[in-house]
mmCIF file of C-alpha atoms and ligand atoms in Angstrom:
data_model
loop_
_atom_site.group_PDB
_atom_site.id
_atom_site.type_symbol
_atom_site.label_atom_id
_atom_site.label_comp_id
_atom_site.label_asym_id
_atom_site.label_seq_id
_atom_site.Cartn_x
_atom_site.Cartn_y
_atom_site.Cartn_z
ATOM 1 C CA UNK Z 28 -0.035 0.076 -0.187
ATOM 2 C CA UNK Z 29 2.649 2.173 0.789
ATOM 3 C CA UNK Z 30 4.586 1.638 -2.305
ATOM 4 C CA UNK Z 31 1.555 2.349 -4.109
ATOM 5 C CA UNK Z 32 1.063 5.040 -2.590
ATOM 6 C CA UNK Z 33 4.798 6.085 -3.018
ATOM 7 C CA UNK Z 34 4.316 5.553 -6.743
ATOM 8 C CA UNK Z 35 1.504 7.904 -7.131
ATOM 9 C CA UNK Z 36 3.373 10.657 -4.974
ATOM 10 C CA UNK Z 37 5.857 10.139 -7.853
ATOM 11 C CA UNK Z 38 3.967 10.230 -10.570
ATOM 12 C CA UNK Z 39 1.779 13.248 -9.701
ATOM 13 C CA UNK Z 40 4.923 14.916 -9.121
ATOM 14 C CA UNK Z 41 6.331 14.455 -12.645
ATOM 15 C CA UNK Z 42 3.011 15.762 -13.525
ATOM 16 C CA UNK Z 43 3.234 19.288 -12.196
ATOM 17 C CA UNK Z 44 7.105 19.460 -12.313
ATOM 18 C CA UNK Z 45 6.375 18.655 -16.254
ATOM 19 C CA UNK Z 46 3.177 21.343 -16.460
ATOM 20 C CA UNK Z 47 5.473 23.760 -15.031
ATOM 21 C CA UNK Z 48 8.170 23.301 -17.450
ATOM 22 C CA UNK Z 49 5.329 23.358 -19.802
ATOM 23 C CA UNK Z 50 4.080 27.144 -18.814
ATOM 24 C CA UNK Z 51 7.826 28.422 -17.800
ATOM 25 C CA UNK Z 52 8.250 27.254 -21.714
ATOM 26 C CA UNK Z 53 5.491 29.061 -23.081
ATOM 27 C CA UNK Z 54 5.985 32.562 -20.976
ATOM 28 C CA UNK Z 55 9.901 32.421 -21.705
ATOM 29 C CA UNK Z 56 9.429 32.012 -25.499
ATOM 30 C CA UNK Z 57 9.039 35.271 -27.764
ATOM 31 C CA UNK Z 58 9.112 34.933 -31.548
ATOM 32 C CA UNK Z 59 10.078 37.932 -33.523
ATOM 33 C CA UNK Z 60 8.018 38.773 -36.564
ATOM 34 C CA UNK Z 61 9.593 41.469 -38.969
ATOM 35 C CA UNK Z 62 6.923 44.087 -40.357
ATOM 36 C CA UNK Z 63 8.774 46.747 -42.066
ATOM 37 C CA UNK Z 64 12.539 47.375 -41.899
ATOM 38 C CA UNK Z 65 12.053 49.145 -38.704
ATOM 39 C CA UNK Z 66 8.674 47.926 -37.030
ATOM 40 C CA UNK Z 67 8.653 44.585 -35.281
ATOM 41 C CA UNK Z 68 6.081 42.833 -33.825
ATOM 42 C CA UNK Z 69 7.039 40.061 -31.157
ATOM 43 C CA UNK Z 70 4.872 37.054 -29.976
ATOM 44 C CA UNK Z 71 4.697 35.182 -26.850
ATOM 45 C CA UNK Z 72 2.615 34.314 -24.445
ATOM 46 C CA UNK Z 73 -0.040 36.990 -23.718
ATOM 47 C CA UNK Z 74 -0.618 40.399 -26.208
ATOM 48 C CA UNK Z 75 1.471 41.339 -29.674
ATOM 49 C CA UNK Z 76 4.503 43.814 -28.767
ATOM 50 C CA UNK Z 77 5.039 46.317 -31.658
ATOM 51 C CA UNK Z 78 8.484 48.004 -31.440
ATOM 52 C CA UNK Z 79 9.385 51.181 -33.474
ATOM 53 C CA UNK Z 80 12.921 51.851 -34.438
ATOM 54 C CA UNK Z 81 13.642 55.275 -34.250
ATOM 55 C CA UNK Z 82 16.886 57.935 -34.513
ATOM 56 C CA UNK Z 83 16.576 58.193 -30.648
ATOM 57 C CA UNK Z 84 15.539 54.163 -29.531
ATOM 58 C CA UNK Z 85 12.609 52.058 -29.338
ATOM 59 C CA UNK Z 86 9.016 52.788 -28.997
ATOM 60 C CA UNK Z 87 7.465 50.287 -27.524
ATOM 61 C CA UNK Z 88 3.621 49.296 -27.657
ATOM 62 C CA UNK Z 89 2.063 46.511 -24.939
ATOM 63 C CA UNK Z 90 4.560 44.910 -22.680
ATOM 64 C CA UNK Z 91 2.769 41.170 -22.239
ATOM 65 C CA UNK Z 92 2.074 38.992 -19.269
ATOM 66 C CA UNK Z 93 4.767 39.182 -16.608
ATOM 67 C CA UNK Z 94 7.626 40.868 -15.453
ATOM 68 C CA UNK Z 95 10.138 38.472 -16.924
ATOM 69 C CA UNK Z 96 8.703 38.523 -20.184
ATOM 70 C CA UNK Z 97 9.055 42.746 -19.810
ATOM 71 C CA UNK Z 98 12.663 42.140 -19.291
ATOM 72 C CA UNK Z 99 12.801 40.024 -22.725
ATOM 73 C CA UNK Z 100 10.328 42.547 -24.520
ATOM 74 C CA UNK Z 101 13.249 45.593 -22.923
ATOM 75 C CA UNK Z 102 16.657 43.728 -24.387
ATOM 76 C CA UNK Z 103 14.675 43.037 -27.965
ATOM 77 C CA UNK Z 104 13.602 46.697 -27.963
ATOM 78 C CA UNK Z 105 16.837 47.539 -27.531
ATOM 79 C CA UNK Z 106 18.464 45.493 -30.298
ATOM 80 C CA UNK Z 107 15.698 46.061 -33.067
ATOM 81 C CA UNK Z 108 14.086 49.643 -31.968
ATOM 82 C CA UNK Z 109 17.853 51.396 -31.867
ATOM 83 C CA UNK Z 110 18.578 51.664 -28.284
ATOM 84 C CA UNK Z 111 16.886 52.031 -25.329
ATOM 85 C CA UNK Z 112 13.533 52.579 -25.061
ATOM 86 C CA UNK Z 113 12.071 55.824 -25.140
ATOM 87 C CA UNK Z 114 8.320 55.173 -25.071
ATOM 88 C CA UNK Z 115 5.505 52.723 -23.965
ATOM 89 C CA UNK Z 116 2.276 52.576 -25.098
ATOM 90 C CA UNK Z 117 -0.213 50.880 -23.411
ATOM 91 C CA UNK Z 118 -3.454 50.390 -25.778
ATOM 92 C CA UNK Z 119 -5.537 49.148 -22.796
ATOM 93 C CA UNK Z 120 -5.704 48.188 -19.166
ATOM 94 C CA UNK Z 121 -5.482 44.229 -19.483
ATOM 95 C CA UNK Z 122 -2.887 42.628 -17.765
ATOM 96 C CA UNK Z 123 -1.501 40.873 -20.722
ATOM 97 C CA UNK Z 124 -0.589 44.190 -22.291
ATOM 98 C CA UNK Z 125 0.369 45.913 -19.305
ATOM 99 C CA UNK Z 126 1.911 43.800 -16.501
ATOM 100 C CA UNK Z 127 5.594 43.459 -18.059
ATOM 101 C CA UNK Z 128 5.720 47.290 -17.931
ATOM 102 C CA UNK Z 129 8.033 47.160 -14.617
ATOM 103 C CA UNK Z 130 10.843 45.514 -16.054
ATOM 104 C CA UNK Z 131 11.552 49.113 -17.857
ATOM 105 C CA UNK Z 132 13.435 52.164 -16.295
ATOM 106 C CA UNK Z 133 10.447 53.806 -14.040
ATOM 107 C CA UNK Z 134 10.359 57.639 -15.255
ATOM 108 C CA UNK Z 135 10.322 56.866 -19.102
ATOM 109 C CA UNK Z 136 7.125 57.998 -20.689
ATOM 110 C CA UNK Z 137 4.478 55.765 -20.693
ATOM 111 C CA UNK Z 138 1.380 56.887 -22.647
ATOM 112 C CA UNK Z 139 -2.224 55.531 -22.744
ATOM 113 C CA UNK Z 140 -5.715 57.393 -22.516
ATOM 114 C CA UNK Z 141 -7.388 58.365 -19.438
ATOM 115 C CA UNK Z 142 -9.790 56.181 -18.984
ATOM 116 C CA UNK Z 143 -6.914 52.940 -19.134
ATOM 117 C CA UNK Z 144 -5.062 54.404 -16.121
ATOM 118 C CA UNK Z 145 -8.280 54.891 -14.495
ATOM 119 C CA UNK Z 146 -9.406 51.136 -15.250
ATOM 120 C CA UNK Z 147 -5.755 50.136 -14.034
ATOM 121 C CA UNK Z 148 -5.779 52.454 -10.613
ATOM 122 C CA UNK Z 149 -8.874 50.877 -9.777
ATOM 123 C CA UNK Z 150 -9.568 47.093 -11.268
ATOM 124 C CA UNK Z 151 -5.485 46.566 -10.934
ATOM 125 C CA UNK Z 152 -4.353 48.843 -7.744
ATOM 126 C CA UNK Z 153 -2.524 45.660 -5.944
ATOM 127 C CA UNK Z 154 -0.364 45.153 -8.777
ATOM 128 C CA UNK Z 155 0.421 48.680 -9.167
ATOM 129 C CA UNK Z 156 2.264 48.796 -5.575
ATOM 130 C CA UNK Z 157 5.374 49.902 -5.139
ATOM 131 C CA UNK Z 158 7.983 49.818 -7.587
ATOM 132 C CA UNK Z 159 5.144 48.635 -10.291
ATOM 133 C CA UNK Z 160 3.902 52.694 -9.304
ATOM 134 C CA UNK Z 161 6.545 54.113 -11.353
ATOM 135 C CA UNK Z 162 5.628 52.251 -14.705
ATOM 136 C CA UNK Z 163 1.641 53.226 -14.617
ATOM 137 C CA UNK Z 164 1.248 55.743 -17.415
ATOM 138 C CA UNK Z 165 2.472 58.957 -17.089
ATOM 139 C CA UNK Z 166 0.905 60.503 -19.926
ATOM 140 C CA UNK Z 167 -2.633 60.257 -20.943
ATOM 141 C CA UNK Z 168 -4.864 61.551 -23.533
ATOM 142 C CA UNK Z 169 -8.447 61.538 -24.571
ATOM 143 C CA UNK Z 170 -9.390 61.572 -28.116
ATOM 144 C CA UNK Z 171 -6.031 61.439 -30.371
ATOM 145 C CA UNK Z 172 -2.274 62.294 -29.635
ATOM 146 C CA UNK Z 173 1.297 62.470 -31.580
ATOM 147 C CA UNK Z 174 4.679 61.503 -30.588
ATOM 148 C CA UNK Z 175 7.411 62.807 -33.052
ATOM 149 C CA UNK Z 176 10.171 60.699 -32.026
ATOM 150 C CA UNK Z 177 13.653 60.216 -33.441
ATOM 151 C CA UNK Z 178 12.739 61.262 -37.145
ATOM 152 C CA UNK Z 179 9.366 59.248 -36.585
ATOM 153 C CA UNK Z 180 5.655 60.284 -36.251
ATOM 154 C CA UNK Z 181 3.579 57.994 -34.084
ATOM 155 C CA UNK Z 182 -0.105 58.836 -33.904
ATOM 156 C CA UNK Z 183 -2.157 57.457 -31.136
ATOM 157 C CA UNK Z 184 -6.024 57.181 -31.043
ATOM 158 C CA UNK Z 185 -9.228 56.660 -29.593
ATOM 159 C CA UNK Z 186 -11.834 55.385 -32.076
ATOM 160 C CA UNK Z 187 -14.443 54.467 -29.824
ATOM 161 C CA UNK Z 188 -15.855 51.530 -27.770
ATOM 162 C CA UNK Z 189 -15.169 47.571 -28.411
ATOM 163 C CA UNK Z 190 -13.104 45.735 -26.457
ATOM 164 C CA UNK Z 191 -13.236 48.245 -23.760
ATOM 165 C CA UNK Z 192 -13.917 52.090 -23.500
ATOM 166 C CA UNK Z 193 -10.739 52.923 -23.554
ATOM 167 C CA UNK Z 194 -8.929 51.467 -25.957
ATOM 168 C CA UNK Z 195 -6.202 53.271 -28.318
ATOM 169 C CA UNK Z 196 -5.112 52.216 -31.655
ATOM 170 C CA UNK Z 197 -1.284 52.990 -32.780
ATOM 171 C CA UNK Z 198 -0.373 54.542 -36.330
ATOM 172 C CA UNK Z 199 3.376 54.549 -37.016
ATOM 173 C CA UNK Z 200 2.962 56.535 -39.845
ATOM 174 C CA UNK Z 201 5.849 56.645 -42.181
ATOM 175 C CA UNK Z 202 5.747 52.858 -41.975
ATOM 176 C CA UNK Z 203 2.469 52.521 -42.544
ATOM 177 C CA UNK Z 204 1.770 49.939 -39.441
ATOM 178 C CA UNK Z 205 -1.153 49.839 -37.218
ATOM 179 C CA UNK Z 206 -1.279 48.495 -34.103
ATOM 180 C CA UNK Z 207 -4.717 47.724 -32.674
ATOM 181 C CA UNK Z 208 -4.334 46.662 -29.637
ATOM 182 C CA UNK Z 209 -7.307 43.972 -29.017
ATOM 183 C CA UNK Z 210 -9.899 45.929 -30.949
ATOM 184 C CA UNK Z 211 -8.369 43.270 -32.940
ATOM 185 C CA UNK Z 212 -8.360 39.641 -32.958
ATOM 186 C CA UNK Z 213 -6.927 38.317 -35.959
ATOM 187 C CA UNK Z 214 -8.181 34.365 -36.437
ATOM 188 C CA UNK Z 215 -9.570 34.375 -32.843
ATOM 189 C CA UNK Z 216 -12.594 34.846 -30.423
ATOM 190 C CA UNK Z 217 -11.865 37.998 -28.813
ATOM 191 C CA UNK Z 218 -12.895 38.805 -25.138
ATOM 192 C CA UNK Z 219 -14.926 41.206 -25.018
ATOM 193 C CA UNK Z 220 -14.811 43.480 -21.639
ATOM 194 C CA UNK Z 221 -18.735 45.063 -20.995
ATOM 195 C CA UNK Z 222 -17.746 45.703 -17.575
ATOM 196 C CA UNK Z 223 -15.462 47.983 -18.680
ATOM 197 C CA UNK Z 224 -17.452 50.080 -21.302
ATOM 198 C CA UNK Z 225 -16.652 47.131 -24.012
ATOM 199 C CA UNK Z 226 -19.365 47.067 -26.759
ATOM 200 C CA UNK Z 227 -19.874 44.303 -29.160
ATOM 201 C CA UNK Z 228 -22.755 47.215 -30.489
ATOM 202 C CA UNK Z 229 -20.584 49.503 -31.293
ATOM 203 C CA UNK Z 230 -17.259 47.718 -32.102
ATOM 204 C CA UNK Z 231 -17.443 47.605 -36.218
ATOM 205 C CA UNK Z 232 -18.325 51.415 -36.315
ATOM 206 C CA UNK Z 233 -15.025 51.739 -33.859
ATOM 207 C CA UNK Z 234 -13.441 50.107 -37.126
ATOM 208 C CA UNK Z 235 -14.811 52.152 -39.494
ATOM 209 C CA UNK Z 236 -12.748 54.897 -37.778
ATOM 210 C CA UNK Z 237 -9.925 52.894 -37.840
ATOM 211 C CA UNK Z 238 -10.116 51.891 -41.358
ATOM 212 C CA UNK Z 239 -9.572 55.328 -42.455
ATOM 213 C CA UNK Z 240 -6.688 55.460 -41.036
ATOM 214 C CA UNK Z 241 -3.535 55.191 -43.821
ATOM 215 C CA UNK Z 242 -2.084 51.846 -43.277
ATOM 216 C CA UNK Z 243 -0.972 48.631 -44.836
ATOM 217 C CA UNK Z 244 0.192 46.542 -42.675
ATOM 218 C CA UNK Z 245 -1.846 45.413 -39.128
ATOM 219 C CA UNK Z 246 -0.518 44.121 -35.761
ATOM 220 C CA UNK Z 247 -3.423 42.988 -34.043
ATOM 221 C CA UNK Z 248 -3.805 42.227 -29.964
ATOM 222 C CA UNK Z 249 -3.399 38.876 -30.789
ATOM 223 C CA UNK Z 250 -3.131 36.468 -33.552
ATOM 224 C CA UNK Z 251 -0.315 37.030 -36.437
ATOM 225 C CA UNK Z 252 0.597 40.079 -38.214
ATOM 226 C CA UNK Z 253 -2.187 40.538 -41.289
ATOM 227 C CA UNK Z 254 -3.269 43.807 -43.557
ATOM 228 C CA UNK Z 255 -6.436 45.659 -44.276
ATOM 229 C CA UNK Z 256 -8.345 42.834 -45.395
ATOM 230 C CA UNK Z 257 -7.604 40.707 -42.054
ATOM 231 C CA UNK Z 258 -9.087 43.845 -40.389
ATOM 232 C CA UNK Z 259 -11.561 44.338 -42.667
ATOM 233 C CA UNK Z 260 -12.767 40.554 -42.231
ATOM 234 C CA UNK Z 261 -12.913 40.822 -38.543
ATOM 235 C CA UNK Z 262 -15.492 43.567 -38.853
ATOM 236 C CA UNK Z 263 -17.531 41.679 -40.432
ATOM 237 C CA UNK Z 264 -17.427 38.961 -37.971
ATOM 238 C CA UNK Z 265 -18.121 41.945 -35.253
ATOM 239 C CA UNK Z 266 -21.189 42.845 -36.878
ATOM 240 C CA UNK Z 267 -22.591 39.400 -37.144
ATOM 241 C CA UNK Z 268 -22.247 38.744 -33.852
ATOM 242 C CA UNK Z 269 -23.844 42.105 -32.712
ATOM 243 C CA UNK Z 270 -26.569 41.397 -34.889
ATOM 244 C CA UNK Z 271 -26.795 38.199 -32.871
ATOM 245 C CA UNK Z 272 -27.241 39.387 -29.862
ATOM 246 C CA UNK Z 273 -29.656 41.971 -30.563
ATOM 247 C CA UNK Z 274 -31.879 39.772 -32.774
ATOM 248 C CA UNK Z 275 -31.473 37.428 -29.742
ATOM 249 C CA UNK Z 276 -33.116 40.493 -27.468
ATOM 250 C CA UNK Z 277 -35.671 41.235 -29.771
ATOM 251 C CA UNK Z 278 -37.380 38.083 -30.184
ATOM 252 C CA UNK Z 279 -36.867 37.529 -26.381
ATOM 253 C CA UNK Z 280 -34.536 34.305 -27.052
ATOM 254 C CA UNK Z 281 -32.525 32.540 -23.955
ATOM 255 C CA UNK Z 282 -28.939 32.363 -23.659
ATOM 256 C CA UNK Z 283 -28.836 28.923 -24.425
ATOM 257 C CA UNK Z 284 -31.158 29.507 -27.212
ATOM 258 C CA UNK Z 285 -28.992 31.790 -28.963
ATOM 259 C CA UNK Z 286 -25.717 29.892 -28.256
ATOM 260 C CA UNK Z 287 -27.555 26.648 -29.827
ATOM 261 C CA UNK Z 288 -28.994 28.496 -33.141
ATOM 262 C CA UNK Z 289 -26.703 31.860 -33.845
ATOM 263 C CA UNK Z 290 -26.522 32.871 -37.258
ATOM 264 C CA UNK Z 291 -22.265 33.273 -37.686
ATOM 265 C CA UNK Z 292 -20.684 32.018 -40.570
ATOM 266 C CA UNK Z 293 -17.445 34.775 -40.371
ATOM 267 C CA UNK Z 294 -15.967 33.062 -37.565
ATOM 268 C CA UNK Z 295 -14.768 30.228 -39.609
ATOM 269 C CA UNK Z 296 -11.509 28.502 -38.418
ATOM 270 C CA UNK Z 297 -11.383 30.946 -35.694
ATOM 271 C CA UNK Z 298 -8.986 29.404 -33.123
ATOM 272 C CA UNK Z 299 -9.881 29.299 -29.372
ATOM 273 C CA UNK Z 300 -7.943 30.643 -27.025
ATOM 274 C CA UNK Z 301 -7.727 29.346 -23.200
ATOM 275 C CA UNK Z 302 -6.199 28.952 -20.074
ATOM 276 C CA UNK Z 303 -7.258 25.666 -18.339
ATOM 277 C CA UNK Z 304 -10.200 27.154 -15.285
ATOM 278 C CA UNK Z 305 -9.130 31.004 -15.874
ATOM 279 C CA UNK Z 306 -10.952 31.677 -18.861
ATOM 280 C CA UNK Z 307 -11.932 30.537 -22.520
ATOM 281 C CA UNK Z 308 -12.704 32.717 -25.399
ATOM 282 C CA UNK Z 309 -14.569 30.686 -27.532
ATOM 283 C CA UNK Z 310 -18.284 30.731 -29.827
ATOM 284 C CA UNK Z 311 -20.314 30.369 -26.963
ATOM 285 C CA UNK Z 312 -18.189 33.012 -25.004
ATOM 286 C CA UNK Z 313 -18.372 35.865 -27.565
ATOM 287 C CA UNK Z 314 -22.062 35.206 -28.398
ATOM 288 C CA UNK Z 315 -22.806 35.277 -24.115
ATOM 289 C CA UNK Z 316 -21.467 38.578 -24.368
ATOM 290 C CA UNK Z 317 -23.200 40.102 -26.921
ATOM 291 C CA UNK Z 318 -26.655 38.623 -25.688
ATOM 292 C CA UNK Z 319 -25.880 40.004 -22.399
ATOM 293 C CA UNK Z 320 -24.903 43.381 -23.906
ATOM 294 C CA UNK Z 321 -28.549 43.387 -25.961
ATOM 295 C CA UNK Z 322 -30.303 42.531 -22.717
ATOM 296 C CA UNK Z 323 -28.839 44.544 -20.043
ATOM 297 C CA UNK Z 324 -27.072 41.552 -18.276
ATOM 298 C CA UNK Z 325 -24.298 42.645 -16.904
ATOM 299 C CA UNK Z 326 -23.267 45.742 -15.188
ATOM 300 C CA UNK Z 327 -20.938 48.146 -15.833
ATOM 301 C CA UNK Z 328 -17.373 49.387 -13.519
ATOM 302 C CA UNK Z 329 -17.945 52.597 -12.181
ATOM 303 C CA UNK Z 330 -14.773 54.475 -12.177
ATOM 304 C CA UNK Z 331 -14.109 57.170 -9.599
ATOM 305 C CA UNK Z 332 -12.253 59.049 -11.624
ATOM 306 C CA UNK Z 333 -13.424 58.010 -15.244
ATOM 307 C CA UNK Z 334 -11.537 60.504 -18.048
ATOM 308 C CA UNK Z 335 -13.478 62.276 -20.732
ATOM 309 C CA UNK Z 336 -13.412 59.361 -22.958
ATOM 310 C CA UNK Z 337 -16.290 57.171 -23.585
HETATM 311 ZN ZN1 ZN J 2 -7.278 42.697 -23.711
#
C-alpha cells in the first residue's frame, strides 16, 4: 500500500513538474516577426508587442503578461528599436498588455488613454503598488495624440468603444503599420470587456474610424500580423456577432437558445484561446457577451475618476 502511494506521489510530482516546465517554456518563448525595416512584432504568452525603431531609441506598444517577459521585451526592443526604450504605449488596461511595464526603467514615458489609467488604478490596484507604480501611464490623453520621436511620427487614437471603452490604436505613420491592441483579434475569438465599457454593438463603427487611417500592415492584439483585408474580415465577424445579440433580445430568446442557433459564419477557422480554469474565448463566450449586452445582463464598472473618453 505504502509502495503504491509512493508511486502515485511520484507520478503526481512528475506531472506537476512537467506542467511547470510547459508553462515556463510558454512564458519564456518570444518570437520575432519583421513587419517593415523599422517595425517588428513580438509574439508570446499574452498580447502581441509592437516595436518601432527611431533615431533616438525604441517605442514599445504593450509589454505582455509577466515581468520576466517584460525584461525580454526590453532587451529585444533595445536591439531592434535603435537603442533603449524611450516610450511605452499601453493600448488598454488588461494585464496581458501591461504587466511587463515594471521591467522598464521608471520615469520613461508611458502613454495611455485617461480611462485606461483609471481602470489600472481601480481594477488592478494591487499590482501597481510600490516600484511598479513608477511605470503606470504618466502621459494620458483622450481622443488623439501625436508623438514625434527620432525622425518618426507615432499617432495614437481612441476610436471609440469595442473591447473596452478606453482602447487606443497606434499608427506608425512613416511605416504605415497599425497596432490595434485588442480591438482586433486575428483569427481568434475576442475577449469583450462589457464591464469596462466594451461594446459588441459599437465595435464595428469603431473599426470604421480605424479603417480611415492610412496603413498597410496590421499588428493585432492577438494572432498573426496581417493587412487591411484581415481587419475588414474581423469587422464583418463583429457585426454578425452584434446582430445575433440584438435579434435574440428582440425575439426574447434565452442565452442557451441563442448559443444553439446563432447565425454566425464569419468565424470559420477561428482559434479558441484558453487557459484551463481561468478563461476560454470561444464561440459560446462571444455569443454570451453579445446576448448580455443586448439584454442588459451585466454590470458596468463605475469609475471613481472616469476621464472623458467614452
Ligand atoms: Zn484585452
